[in-house]
Amino acid sequence: MQAVFSYCSYARDALFSWVQTGPPGPCDKSAPEGETENSQEHRVEKEEFKLIDHNCPTGALSQNPEQDVSGDLREKKQTPQRLRLMLVGKTGSGKSAIGNSILGRDAFESKLSSRPLTQTFQRGSREWAEKEIEVIDTPDFLSPSLSQEVATRGSCEAISFSSPGPHAVLLVTQLGRYTKEDQEVVRRLQEVFGVGILAYTILVFTRKEDLDGGSLDEYVKETDNRELAKLDVLCERRHCGFNNRAQGAEQEAQLEELMMKIEAVLWENEGRRYSNRAYQCAQQSPLSTEVQGRPIFQGRASEEGPSGEDGLEDLRRVQKESEEAHKRLLKGALI
């Protein structure tokens, strides 16, 4: 059995080595000599699917010799001690309320309002089941109505703030209210982070109480909203519901259900957090450094001198290339 695992690990690593091509570093400023625009786009698309894991080496599978043969043949210790979760969704979807429910306290401002309450990227954390859960609340950086300049700044700030990458993305939408605007946010999510981000995405429905005791699984399965049904399939039917007014045992039960979905994401991705060229660039530049808990990108690049400005320009360039490639890739797609 050990020989089989060693062979599979070797074969997989050999395949990755053969498939993955591109520049030696994510922040290289020039394309290889003779590379055409089409080949550059193809290179960018392939690199968007590279998943970098600094805590769990590629191919390192833990094996349990005492495991029952009827169980899983691969026992992988892949749950990191620190889980980074990023909340996304349209304005008013209830991202901040979900974040507060996960953290078990009012860490983010959340109330009914006609304007977006979350103006900056924020984070909060808690200890749960011997893990540290870090929750990142996001402003309206995925709206298709934003100007090009604001959208670019927002996407770069999202990369910088969530670096070195999220373990799971929580796409928040209101039960019974998945609209055209939600669809546009999903498209922007893929443009900003790459189409591979859906492999790390969990659908989180607010207003679970509106089911009146009914099954969320049945609701999603039987919905007449074809776009929502398609998205659920693309997310491997990973979804859960939250009643943000729940307290005590009910609140903990909701978090347990969410953590089960996150465990599934970790299992499917071998414990790796999501990464792409932009995340790699952010880690290599001064932008990954924080000052008083805030990324340098948020108006602090000048404090680092010219190197900070260079790092910002590198990140903008890489992110722009990535978004343009994925816009072409998603052109004509249903979601």
XYZ file of C-alpha atoms in Angstrom:
335
model
C 0.000 0.000 0.000
C 2.843 2.383 0.845
C 4.408 1.698 -2.560
C 1.099 2.595 -4.239
C 0.939 5.907 -2.379
C 4.556 6.704 -3.223
C 3.920 5.989 -6.886
C 0.749 8.122 -6.949
C 2.549 10.983 -5.217
C 5.460 10.716 -7.704
C 3.110 10.612 -10.680
C 1.146 13.614 -9.469
C 4.270 15.693 -8.811
C 5.668 14.708 -12.209
C 2.437 15.768 -13.899
C 2.398 19.135 -12.070
C 6.025 19.708 -13.066
C 5.210 18.998 -16.715
C 1.979 21.073 -16.856
C 2.892 24.159 -14.866
C 5.018 26.564 -16.878
C 5.607 30.264 -16.769
C 8.063 32.809 -15.372
C 10.369 31.901 -12.496
C 8.630 34.404 -10.207
C 5.119 35.862 -9.961
C 6.356 39.448 -10.134
C 8.561 39.179 -13.230
C 8.118 42.351 -15.244
C 8.645 40.953 -18.735
C 7.354 37.969 -20.653
C 9.797 35.354 -21.973
C 11.347 36.196 -25.341
C 9.111 35.311 -28.257
C 5.970 34.887 -26.144
C 2.798 36.014 -27.910
C -0.266 37.629 -26.353
C -2.188 34.352 -26.594
C 0.594 32.380 -24.949
C 0.787 34.991 -22.175
C -2.947 34.613 -21.551
C -2.617 30.827 -21.487
C 0.291 31.109 -19.047
C -1.678 33.417 -16.741
C -4.684 31.082 -16.740
C -2.542 28.061 -15.854
C -0.744 29.906 -13.077
C -4.061 30.962 -11.525
C -4.655 27.312 -10.622
C -1.317 26.819 -8.841
C -2.067 26.229 -5.175
C 0.860 27.003 -2.906
C 0.937 25.370 0.535
C 3.679 26.453 2.909
C 2.395 24.298 5.767
C 1.670 21.019 3.968
C 4.258 19.982 1.322
C 2.894 18.720 -1.992
C 2.295 15.002 -1.945
C 2.800 14.639 1.820
C 0.021 12.274 2.840
C -0.189 11.031 6.394
C -0.823 7.285 6.549
C -2.332 5.317 9.393
C -1.236 1.645 9.342
C -3.947 0.753 11.856
C -6.741 2.240 9.764
C -9.710 -0.012 9.017
C -9.574 -1.094 5.363
C -13.256 -0.180 5.028
C -12.444 3.461 5.770
C -10.775 6.065 3.584
C -7.537 4.800 2.089
C -5.908 8.170 2.623
C -5.856 9.691 6.091
C -4.629 13.229 5.572
C -3.882 15.634 8.404
C -4.731 18.743 6.477
C -6.738 21.005 8.770
C -4.500 23.963 9.619
C -4.537 25.340 13.148
C -5.469 28.757 11.758
C -8.360 29.039 9.333
C -8.711 32.197 7.255
C -12.284 32.782 6.029
C -13.209 35.613 3.658
C -16.780 36.939 3.428
C -17.975 38.188 0.027
C -21.332 39.150 -1.427
C -23.339 42.103 -2.645
C -24.050 45.116 -0.456
C -26.801 44.356 2.044
C -26.453 40.580 1.804
C -25.588 40.299 5.494
C -21.839 39.605 5.355
C -21.079 41.483 8.573
C -23.931 39.773 10.427
C -22.625 36.359 9.326
C -19.156 37.356 10.494
C -20.537 38.313 13.909
C -22.420 35.007 14.149
C -19.236 33.060 13.398
C -17.194 35.071 15.906
C -19.923 34.960 18.550
C -19.711 38.702 19.189
C -20.352 42.047 17.489
C -16.969 42.498 15.836
C -18.349 44.178 12.687
C -20.968 46.909 12.399
C -24.222 45.367 11.202
C -27.662 46.957 10.917
C -30.330 47.701 8.341
C -29.107 50.589 6.204
C -29.649 52.092 2.763
C -25.900 52.486 2.293
C -22.942 50.104 2.701
C -21.798 50.047 6.332
C -18.521 48.222 5.704
C -16.180 50.756 4.140
C -12.836 49.007 4.697
C -11.484 45.481 4.963
C -11.743 44.253 8.548
C -10.787 41.118 10.447
C -11.765 39.398 13.643
C -10.783 36.068 15.195
C -11.825 33.541 17.814
C -10.719 30.220 19.217
C -12.935 27.270 18.323
C -12.276 23.522 18.635
C -8.530 24.047 19.145
C -8.322 26.224 16.031
C -8.033 29.936 15.484
C -10.701 31.148 13.089
C -9.908 34.418 11.324
C -12.833 36.111 9.586
C -12.289 38.828 6.976
C -15.213 41.149 6.313
C -15.085 42.967 2.986
C -16.491 46.224 1.598
C -18.253 46.488 -1.760
C -15.188 45.714 -3.917
C -16.901 43.245 -6.299
C -19.651 45.534 -7.578
C -19.597 45.790 -11.396
C -20.704 49.426 -11.074
C -17.338 50.526 -9.659
C -15.022 52.562 -11.840
C -11.958 50.803 -13.253
C -9.616 52.665 -10.911
C -11.668 51.926 -7.789
C -12.195 48.290 -8.831
C -8.456 47.760 -9.382
C -7.568 49.322 -6.051
C -10.241 47.245 -4.306
C -9.091 43.947 -5.803
C -5.434 44.650 -4.967
C -6.394 45.599 -1.424
C -8.425 42.386 -1.108
C -5.391 40.341 -2.166
C -3.084 42.230 0.190
C -5.443 42.027 3.181
C -6.218 38.302 2.798
C -2.637 37.293 1.940
C -1.256 34.621 1.864
C -4.720 33.405 0.801
C -8.032 32.213 2.288
C -8.739 28.626 3.282
C -12.393 29.174 2.336
C -14.544 31.906 0.780
C -18.034 32.410 2.186
C -20.349 33.779 -0.519
C -23.249 35.341 1.375
C -26.702 35.725 -0.151
C -30.165 36.161 1.290
C -32.519 33.193 1.187
C -34.974 33.636 -1.691
C -33.174 36.731 -3.007
C -30.496 35.473 -5.389
C -30.699 38.189 -8.047
C -28.928 39.402 -11.167
C -26.748 41.546 -8.921
C -25.640 38.432 -7.034
C -24.738 36.784 -10.353
C -22.596 39.776 -11.306
C -20.781 39.565 -7.958
C -20.022 35.877 -8.612
C -18.582 36.759 -12.018
C -16.444 39.523 -10.516
C -15.295 37.114 -7.804
C -13.947 34.805 -10.507
C -12.394 37.674 -12.453
C -10.585 39.028 -9.389
C -9.399 35.760 -7.840
C -9.527 33.366 -10.791
C -12.100 30.767 -11.806
C -10.498 28.290 -9.412
C -11.842 30.277 -6.439
C -15.183 28.437 -6.651
C -13.384 25.268 -5.526
C -12.927 27.098 -2.208
C -16.354 28.726 -2.058
C -19.280 27.896 0.249
C -22.737 29.391 -0.275
C -24.014 30.874 2.989
C -27.703 31.814 3.118
C -28.922 34.391 5.606
C -32.479 34.372 7.014
C -32.466 30.612 7.568
C -35.421 31.178 9.890
C -37.605 31.864 6.822
C -37.475 28.139 6.042
C -39.729 27.692 9.092
C -38.056 24.406 9.981
C -37.800 23.221 6.378
C -34.710 21.701 4.784
C -32.197 24.013 3.117
C -30.983 21.084 0.994
C -34.478 20.603 -0.402
C -34.907 24.335 -0.958
C -31.721 24.582 -3.046
C -32.442 21.313 -4.869
C -35.999 22.311 -5.797
C -35.443 26.025 -6.469
C -36.848 27.550 -9.662
C -33.891 29.931 -9.751
C -31.758 28.249 -12.423
C -28.777 30.545 -11.844
C -28.700 29.666 -8.149
C -28.988 25.951 -8.954
C -26.041 26.205 -11.377
C -23.918 28.054 -8.829
C -24.686 25.432 -6.186
C -23.440 22.718 -8.559
C -20.265 24.702 -9.335
C -19.649 24.957 -5.579
C -20.056 21.156 -5.259
C -23.355 21.705 -3.359
C -21.520 23.207 -0.410
C -24.108 25.412 1.268
C -25.415 26.183 4.729
C -27.882 28.560 6.356
C -27.598 31.057 9.203
C -30.139 32.662 11.487
C -28.130 35.647 12.624
C -30.421 36.156 15.601
C -29.621 32.706 16.971
C -27.934 32.495 20.357
C -26.228 29.869 22.489
C -26.572 26.263 21.344
C -28.326 27.182 18.084
C -25.562 29.593 17.163
C -22.889 26.985 17.905
C -24.790 24.368 15.863
C -24.754 26.719 12.874
C -21.014 27.205 13.238
C -20.517 23.435 13.492
C -22.383 22.930 10.223
C -20.287 25.605 8.527
C -17.076 24.059 9.848
C -18.099 20.713 8.351
C -18.375 22.420 4.943
C -14.985 24.048 5.462
C -13.485 20.678 6.371
C -14.822 19.380 3.039
C -13.111 22.260 1.194
C -9.859 21.525 2.996
C -10.120 17.831 2.191
C -10.799 18.407 -1.489
C -7.871 20.846 -1.744
C -5.476 18.793 0.416
C -5.404 21.425 3.150
C -3.995 24.130 0.899
C -5.157 27.697 1.135
C -6.118 29.375 -2.135
C -3.277 31.064 -3.969
C -2.571 32.578 -7.365
C 0.041 34.820 -8.989
C -1.292 37.944 -7.270
C -1.093 36.321 -3.831
C 2.453 35.166 -4.548
C 3.360 38.680 -5.653
C 1.815 40.208 -2.507
C 3.842 37.854 -0.325
C 7.105 38.740 -2.076
C 6.532 42.496 -1.931
C 6.560 44.871 1.076
C 2.763 45.022 0.757
C 2.487 41.794 2.746
C 3.905 43.578 5.795
C 1.401 45.060 8.242
C 1.652 48.236 10.274
C -0.475 48.276 13.417
C -2.543 45.420 12.053
C -3.329 47.142 8.746
C -1.804 46.339 5.328
C 0.684 48.856 3.989
C -1.464 49.015 0.846
C -4.073 51.076 2.713
C -2.382 54.398 2.187
C 0.892 53.322 3.801
C 3.002 52.307 0.797
C 4.906 55.613 0.883
C 6.092 54.834 4.423
C 8.138 52.008 2.931
C 9.817 54.285 0.414
C 10.350 53.389 -3.254
C 10.293 49.631 -2.594
C 6.714 49.916 -1.316
C 5.663 51.781 -4.463
C 7.406 49.191 -6.638
C 5.626 46.403 -4.801
C 2.286 48.121 -5.341
C 2.940 48.552 -9.052
C 3.963 44.903 -9.373
C 0.765 43.778 -7.668
C -1.381 46.061 -9.832
C 0.278 44.777 -13.005
C -0.075 41.101 -12.066
C -3.661 41.581 -10.905
C -4.606 43.454 -14.078
C -3.135 40.690 -16.260
C -5.001 38.061 -14.267
C -8.358 39.872 -14.409
C -8.100 40.502 -18.139
C -7.288 36.837 -18.779
C -10.233 35.635 -16.722
C -12.613 38.146 -18.273
C -11.796 36.595 -21.652
C -12.107 33.119 -20.186
C -15.538 33.906 -18.672
C -16.857 35.712 -21.741
C -20.087 34.035 -22.768
C -20.225 31.837 -19.647
C -23.574 31.451 -17.920
C -22.188 32.401 -14.498
